Amino acid sequence: MDRSNGKKMTANCVDDLWAGCAFLFLQSNDPDLLSAYKDPDRKLNLFKVIRLTLSDTAGGLDGYEILKLHDVDPRLGVEVKFVDEAVCRRFLESYSSGCVQQMFVQHASRILPGAVDLAMQTEMKAGDKILDECLDDQELCLHHIHMIQPVRLPDDEVCQLEQQLRNLVFSDRRAPHTAQPLACKQEAPSIPSNCFLFQEKVFDDRQLTPADHQRFATNVGQDWKRVGRALQRTCRALKRPAIENLAYEYERDGLYEQAYQLLNRFIQAEGKAARLGRLVSALEENKLIGLAEIMLDIPPKE
C-alpha cells in the first residue's frame, strides 16, 4: 500500500484544520465497564475517569473531544475526535506504550467504586482499521485516523456529562466561600511561605519524600520529559542536554526508570529546595491535573 498520499495529507493540513476520528474500546470483567456506563450512579464517575485519562495521555484538554459513548456489548466504545495532529500523535504514543491503559486503571482505582484491582483490555480502531495491528507505524495510524472525518457534534449524553463535571468543579470551588460568607468581603489571606495553592486550596509545601518519588515515577508515563522541561527552568541540573541524556541512558529500563532518574536528579541537585509545590506546579503547567491530584492524595469527588 502506498502511504505517501496519507503522509502528504497530514503535512498539508497545517494551514487547514487537521481532523480525524478514532474509536477506543474498553473492556473489563470486575467491575464491568459497560455495566458501570449503564448505571446512572456510576456513569459520571466513569466519564471522569475517561476524561482524566485522555487529558494525561494526550497532553492536556485541547486538541480533541469526546463525541459519543457506545454500547458495543461486551465493550464500551469511546468515539474521539482529534483536531490537532500533534495531540493525536501524542495520544498514539501513549497508547502504544501502554500508558493509556495504565492511566485509566490508576484513575479508575481512585474514582470508580470496586475498581481497585481492575484488569482491562483495550482496542483502538479507525473505521474498519484496527490500529493495534500497526502501532509501530505511527504515520499509517495517523493516516487511518485522518481518513475518518468527523461528521457529528458531541451527542446530548456527552454534553450532559461534560456539564455535570463542570458543575462539580464549580460547586467545589464555591464551597469554601459559601461556608464563610463574611470572608467574601475581605481580601484573600496571603499564602504562608511554607504552603502552596492548588485549585484554590492550600497545601503544605514539604520536601519530596521517597513515596512521592515512587508515585511520580509510577504514574507520569511518557510525560516525564515535559515535566522535566518545566522543572529545568529553575533547576540547572536539568538544563540541556540533561533530559535527553537521561532518556538515552535509561531507554532500555523503561519509562518508570527514566521518570525516577529525572526526579532523582532534581532532588539531588536542589536538596531541601526540591519541594512538592514545584513538582505540582510543573504538572499543572503541562495540564496533568489528574497526576497532580494523585501526588496530593486528593480523594475523588463522589
Tab-separated table of C-alpha atoms in Angstrom:
chain	number	residue	atom	x	y	z
A	1	MET	CA	0.000	0.000	0.000
A	2	ASP	CA	1.352	3.445	-0.961
A	3	ARG	CA	1.027	5.695	2.066
A	4	SER	CA	2.780	8.736	0.615
A	5	ASN	CA	-0.548	10.461	-0.029
A	6	GLY	CA	-1.541	9.918	3.577
A	7	LYS	CA	1.677	11.479	4.839
A	8	LYS	CA	1.325	14.404	2.470
A	9	MET	CA	-2.263	14.837	3.569
A	10	THR	CA	-1.344	15.219	7.225
A	11	ALA	CA	1.548	17.514	6.401
A	12	ASN	CA	-0.595	19.796	4.261
A	13	CYS	CA	-3.207	20.223	6.967
A	14	VAL	CA	-1.105	22.706	8.921
A	15	ASP	CA	-2.914	25.654	7.362
A	16	ASP	CA	-6.306	23.949	7.445
A	17	LEU	CA	-7.908	22.218	10.404
A	18	TRP	CA	-6.450	18.738	10.763
A	19	ALA	CA	-9.151	16.369	11.950
A	20	GLY	CA	-9.899	12.701	12.289
A	21	CYS	CA	-11.685	10.158	14.463
A	22	ALA	CA	-10.657	7.108	16.442
A	23	PHE	CA	-12.678	4.626	18.465
A	24	LEU	CA	-11.256	3.389	21.752
A	25	PHE	CA	-12.850	0.170	23.008
A	26	LEU	CA	-12.614	-0.669	26.722
A	27	GLN	CA	-13.483	-3.946	28.392
A	28	SER	CA	-13.112	-5.342	31.907
A	29	ASN	CA	-14.787	-8.013	33.997
A	30	ASP	CA	-14.621	-6.738	37.575
A	31	PRO	CA	-16.115	-4.210	37.527
A	32	ASP	CA	-17.725	-4.449	34.110
A	33	LEU	CA	-17.192	-1.047	32.490
A	34	LEU	CA	-20.245	-1.419	30.289
A	35	SER	CA	-22.398	-2.066	33.363
A	36	ALA	CA	-20.860	0.998	35.037
A	37	TYR	CA	-21.765	3.048	31.956
A	38	LYS	CA	-25.373	1.850	32.133
A	39	ASP	CA	-25.611	2.572	35.878
A	40	PRO	CA	-26.824	6.179	36.471
A	41	ASP	CA	-24.998	6.252	39.815
A	42	ARG	CA	-21.639	5.320	38.273
A	43	LYS	CA	-21.795	6.789	34.770
A	44	LEU	CA	-20.450	10.225	35.735
A	45	ASN	CA	-17.530	8.720	37.656
A	46	LEU	CA	-16.685	6.517	34.679
A	47	PHE	CA	-16.841	9.520	32.361
A	48	LYS	CA	-14.493	11.420	34.687
A	49	VAL	CA	-12.019	8.524	34.519
A	50	ILE	CA	-12.137	8.658	30.710
A	51	ARG	CA	-11.654	12.453	30.647
A	52	LEU	CA	-8.703	12.332	33.064
A	53	THR	CA	-7.097	9.512	31.093
A	54	LEU	CA	-7.387	11.461	27.845
A	55	SER	CA	-6.026	14.608	29.489
A	56	ASP	CA	-2.997	12.811	30.919
A	57	THR	CA	-2.161	10.865	27.762
A	58	ALA	CA	-2.977	13.461	25.088
A	59	GLY	CA	-1.130	16.228	26.927
A	60	GLY	CA	-3.982	18.355	28.236
A	61	LEU	CA	-7.555	19.322	27.481
A	62	ASP	CA	-7.142	20.748	23.976
A	63	GLY	CA	-6.942	19.197	20.523
A	64	TYR	CA	-9.646	16.561	20.908
A	65	GLU	CA	-13.157	15.970	22.186
A	66	ILE	CA	-15.356	13.009	23.029
A	67	LEU	CA	-18.199	12.682	20.541
A	68	LYS	CA	-20.109	9.691	21.870
A	69	LEU	CA	-20.005	6.698	24.201
A	70	HIS	CA	-21.098	3.475	22.527
A	71	ASP	CA	-22.617	0.312	23.953
A	72	VAL	CA	-20.681	-2.315	21.985
A	73	ASP	CA	-21.510	-5.290	24.200
A	74	PRO	CA	-19.367	-6.511	25.947
A	75	ARG	CA	-17.205	-3.420	25.389
A	76	LEU	CA	-17.613	0.288	25.980
A	77	GLY	CA	-16.691	2.369	22.945
A	78	VAL	CA	-15.382	5.925	23.185
A	79	GLU	CA	-15.529	7.928	19.952
A	80	VAL	CA	-12.849	10.624	19.988
A	81	LYS	CA	-12.456	13.465	17.509
A	82	PHE	CA	-8.924	14.876	17.093
A	83	VAL	CA	-8.420	18.375	15.682
A	84	ASP	CA	-4.669	18.651	16.267
A	85	GLU	CA	-2.219	16.274	14.609
A	86	ALA	CA	0.408	16.729	17.350
A	87	VAL	CA	-2.138	15.851	20.038
A	88	CYS	CA	-3.269	12.797	18.097
A	89	ARG	CA	0.355	11.742	17.660
A	90	ARG	CA	0.985	12.133	21.397
A	91	PHE	CA	-2.063	10.036	22.212
A	92	LEU	CA	-0.921	7.311	19.808
A	93	GLU	CA	2.473	7.250	21.529
A	94	SER	CA	0.748	6.912	24.904
A	95	TYR	CA	-1.463	4.127	23.626
A	96	SER	CA	1.426	2.269	22.026
A	97	SER	CA	3.478	2.391	25.252
A	98	GLY	CA	0.578	1.105	27.357
A	99	CYS	CA	0.254	4.449	29.148
A	100	VAL	CA	-3.434	4.876	28.221
A	101	GLN	CA	-4.371	1.595	29.863
A	102	GLN	CA	-2.117	2.338	32.842
A	103	MET	CA	-3.590	5.788	33.475
A	104	PHE	CA	-7.152	4.503	33.059
A	105	VAL	CA	-6.567	1.807	35.700
A	106	GLN	CA	-4.954	4.294	38.083
A	107	HIS	CA	-7.753	6.854	37.797
A	108	ALA	CA	-10.430	4.160	37.991
A	109	SER	CA	-8.927	2.793	41.204
A	110	ARG	CA	-9.405	6.230	42.785
A	111	ILE	CA	-12.747	7.222	41.327
A	112	LEU	CA	-14.763	4.193	40.215
A	113	PRO	CA	-16.186	2.049	43.057
A	114	GLY	CA	-14.934	-1.538	43.006
A	115	ALA	CA	-12.106	-0.873	40.532
A	116	VAL	CA	-9.186	-1.379	42.918
A	117	ASP	CA	-7.812	-4.409	41.049
A	118	LEU	CA	-9.164	-3.540	37.621
A	119	ALA	CA	-7.938	-5.747	34.763
A	120	MET	CA	-8.895	-4.464	31.359
A	121	GLN	CA	-8.363	-4.869	27.639
A	122	THR	CA	-8.294	-2.129	25.027
A	123	GLU	CA	-8.543	-1.889	21.266
A	124	MET	CA	-8.385	1.165	19.010
A	125	LYS	CA	-9.884	1.405	15.543
A	126	ALA	CA	-10.340	3.975	12.800
A	127	GLY	CA	-13.244	2.819	10.695
A	128	ASP	CA	-12.565	-0.838	9.934
A	129	LYS	CA	-8.802	-0.473	10.532
A	130	ILE	CA	-7.533	-1.991	13.787
A	131	LEU	CA	-4.792	0.421	14.852
A	132	ASP	CA	-3.352	-2.058	17.377
A	133	GLU	CA	-2.040	-4.021	14.389
A	134	CYS	CA	0.048	-1.128	13.046
A	135	LEU	CA	1.131	0.838	16.130
A	136	ASP	CA	4.777	0.534	15.079
A	137	ASP	CA	3.927	2.700	12.046
A	138	GLN	CA	2.646	5.935	13.538
A	139	GLU	CA	2.251	7.652	10.146
A	140	LEU	CA	-0.047	4.884	8.970
A	141	CYS	CA	-2.140	5.182	12.151
A	142	LEU	CA	-2.416	8.941	11.669
A	143	HIS	CA	-3.450	8.379	8.059
A	144	HIS	CA	-6.228	5.957	9.065
A	145	ILE	CA	-7.499	8.355	11.759
A	146	HIS	CA	-7.391	11.323	9.384
A	147	MET	CA	-9.370	9.391	6.772
A	148	ILE	CA	-12.294	9.096	9.212
A	149	GLN	CA	-13.549	12.642	9.084
A	150	PRO	CA	-15.862	13.640	11.958
A	151	VAL	CA	-19.370	14.370	10.755
A	152	ARG	CA	-21.102	14.843	14.079
A	153	LEU	CA	-21.034	17.073	17.118
A	154	PRO	CA	-20.852	15.610	20.636
A	155	ASP	CA	-24.167	13.895	21.335
A	156	ASP	CA	-26.588	15.045	24.043
A	157	GLU	CA	-25.426	12.473	26.590
A	158	VAL	CA	-21.787	13.558	26.336
A	159	CYS	CA	-22.786	17.225	26.569
A	160	GLN	CA	-24.792	16.494	29.707
A	161	LEU	CA	-21.898	14.582	31.297
A	162	GLU	CA	-19.473	17.392	30.455
A	163	GLN	CA	-21.845	19.901	32.059
A	164	GLN	CA	-22.181	17.757	35.181
A	165	LEU	CA	-18.390	17.650	35.519
A	166	ARG	CA	-18.204	21.434	35.131
A	167	ASN	CA	-20.908	21.844	37.777
A	168	LEU	CA	-18.934	19.633	40.168
A	169	VAL	CA	-15.825	21.753	39.708
A	170	PHE	CA	-17.802	24.987	40.030
A	171	SER	CA	-19.602	23.894	43.203
A	172	ASP	CA	-16.333	22.634	44.694
A	173	ARG	CA	-14.678	25.999	44.078
A	174	ARG	CA	-17.609	27.912	45.530
A	175	ALA	CA	-17.998	25.739	48.632
A	176	PRO	CA	-15.357	27.461	50.798
A	177	HIS	CA	-16.854	30.877	50.032
A	178	THR	CA	-20.422	29.868	50.804
A	179	ALA	CA	-19.303	28.237	54.049
A	180	GLN	CA	-17.774	31.536	55.197
A	181	PRO	CA	-19.826	34.354	53.623
A	182	LEU	CA	-18.110	37.068	55.655
A	183	ALA	CA	-14.778	36.219	54.065
A	184	CYS	CA	-16.166	37.278	50.682
A	185	LYS	CA	-15.991	40.882	51.783
A	186	GLN	CA	-12.361	40.608	52.812
A	187	GLU	CA	-9.213	40.292	50.786
A	188	ALA	CA	-7.983	36.730	50.331
A	189	PRO	CA	-5.406	35.897	53.008
A	190	SER	CA	-1.814	35.614	51.847
A	191	ILE	CA	-0.452	32.086	51.430
A	192	PRO	CA	2.141	31.137	54.076
A	193	SER	CA	5.684	30.738	52.770
A	194	ASN	CA	5.643	27.031	53.644
A	195	CYS	CA	2.457	26.368	51.607
A	196	PHE	CA	1.275	26.488	48.005
A	197	LEU	CA	-2.057	26.825	46.219
A	198	PHE	CA	-3.601	24.138	44.011
A	199	GLN	CA	-7.144	24.501	42.641
A	200	GLU	CA	-7.813	27.239	45.219
A	201	LYS	CA	-6.813	25.011	48.135
A	202	VAL	CA	-3.732	25.408	50.328
A	203	PHE	CA	-1.262	22.528	50.725
A	204	ASP	CA	1.864	22.100	52.833
A	205	ASP	CA	4.927	22.732	50.662
A	206	ARG	CA	7.043	19.955	52.131
A	207	GLN	CA	10.155	18.291	50.807
A	208	LEU	CA	9.630	15.482	48.338
A	209	THR	CA	9.683	12.078	50.020
A	210	PRO	CA	10.691	8.631	48.694
A	211	ALA	CA	6.948	7.859	48.484
A	212	ASP	CA	6.431	10.952	46.294
A	213	HIS	CA	9.375	9.871	44.179
A	214	GLN	CA	7.923	6.423	43.547
A	215	ARG	CA	4.389	7.707	42.992
A	216	PHE	CA	5.591	10.167	40.349
A	217	ALA	CA	7.659	7.573	38.516
A	218	THR	CA	4.792	5.065	38.568
A	219	ASN	CA	2.165	7.449	37.214
A	220	VAL	CA	3.774	10.005	34.901
A	221	GLY	CA	4.460	7.651	31.967
A	222	GLN	CA	5.885	9.215	28.819
A	223	ASP	CA	5.045	12.722	30.038
A	224	TRP	CA	8.154	12.711	32.258
A	225	LYS	CA	10.115	14.703	29.692
A	226	ARG	CA	7.562	17.504	29.568
A	227	VAL	CA	7.547	17.715	33.359
A	228	GLY	CA	11.339	17.759	33.298
A	229	ARG	CA	11.370	20.696	30.867
A	230	ALA	CA	9.089	22.625	33.196
A	231	LEU	CA	11.361	21.876	36.162
A	232	GLN	CA	14.516	22.779	34.245
A	233	ARG	CA	13.609	26.481	34.259
A	234	THR	CA	14.529	26.643	37.932
A	235	CYS	CA	16.905	23.670	38.150
A	236	ARG	CA	20.272	23.995	36.427
A	237	ALA	CA	20.925	20.260	36.785
A	238	LEU	CA	18.121	19.604	34.291
A	239	LYS	CA	19.293	22.096	31.666
A	240	ARG	CA	20.041	20.782	28.192
A	241	PRO	CA	21.120	18.161	27.369
A	242	ALA	CA	20.419	16.545	30.756
A	243	ILE	CA	16.892	15.338	29.966
A	244	GLU	CA	17.817	13.806	26.618
A	245	ASN	CA	20.846	12.183	28.244
A	246	LEU	CA	18.596	10.575	30.845
A	247	ALA	CA	16.261	9.345	28.102
A	248	TYR	CA	19.167	7.768	26.237
A	249	GLU	CA	20.920	6.325	29.288
A	250	TYR	CA	17.832	4.628	30.726
A	251	GLU	CA	15.956	3.874	27.490
A	252	ARG	CA	16.259	0.113	27.965
A	253	ASP	CA	14.988	0.359	31.552
A	254	GLY	CA	11.636	1.848	30.547
A	255	LEU	CA	9.551	4.887	31.399
A	256	TYR	CA	9.432	4.207	35.150
A	257	GLU	CA	13.210	4.313	35.488
A	258	GLN	CA	13.538	7.357	33.221
A	259	ALA	CA	11.000	9.269	35.300
A	260	TYR	CA	12.569	8.038	38.539
A	261	GLN	CA	16.011	9.215	37.487
A	262	LEU	CA	14.634	12.594	36.371
A	263	LEU	CA	13.174	13.305	39.806
A	264	ASN	CA	16.260	11.812	41.445
A	265	ARG	CA	18.439	14.319	39.564
A	266	PHE	CA	16.091	17.137	40.655
A	267	ILE	CA	16.144	16.082	44.321
A	268	GLN	CA	19.913	15.602	44.441
A	269	ALA	CA	20.574	18.970	42.821
A	270	GLU	CA	18.013	21.016	44.744
A	271	GLY	CA	18.299	19.385	48.171
A	272	LYS	CA	15.856	20.933	50.631
A	273	ALA	CA	14.502	23.130	47.840
A	274	ALA	CA	13.141	20.063	45.999
A	275	ARG	CA	9.648	20.603	47.262
A	276	LEU	CA	6.213	19.276	46.395
A	277	GLY	CA	4.926	22.684	45.268
A	278	ARG	CA	7.497	22.921	42.491
A	279	LEU	CA	6.567	19.486	41.168
A	280	VAL	CA	2.821	20.186	41.314
A	281	SER	CA	3.386	23.491	39.505
A	282	ALA	CA	5.217	21.635	36.725
A	283	LEU	CA	2.327	19.164	36.471
A	284	GLU	CA	-0.225	22.000	36.317
A	285	GLU	CA	1.790	23.729	33.605
A	286	ASN	CA	1.511	20.574	31.489
A	287	LYS	CA	-2.190	20.139	32.347
A	288	LEU	CA	-1.513	16.849	34.143
A	289	ILE	CA	-4.181	17.649	36.709
A	290	GLY	CA	-5.059	14.018	37.371
A	291	LEU	CA	-1.458	13.242	38.260
A	292	ALA	CA	-1.246	16.327	40.478
A	293	GLU	CA	-4.309	15.072	42.368
A	294	ILE	CA	-2.609	11.700	42.801
A	295	MET	CA	0.558	13.357	44.139
A	296	LEU	CA	-1.513	15.368	46.620
A	297	ASP	CA	-3.620	12.327	47.552
A	298	ILE	CA	-6.815	14.231	46.782
A	299	PRO	CA	-9.785	11.854	47.119
A	300	PRO	CA	-12.106	11.598	44.104
A	301	LYS	CA	-15.345	13.549	44.125
A	302	GLU	CA	-18.357	11.361	44.677
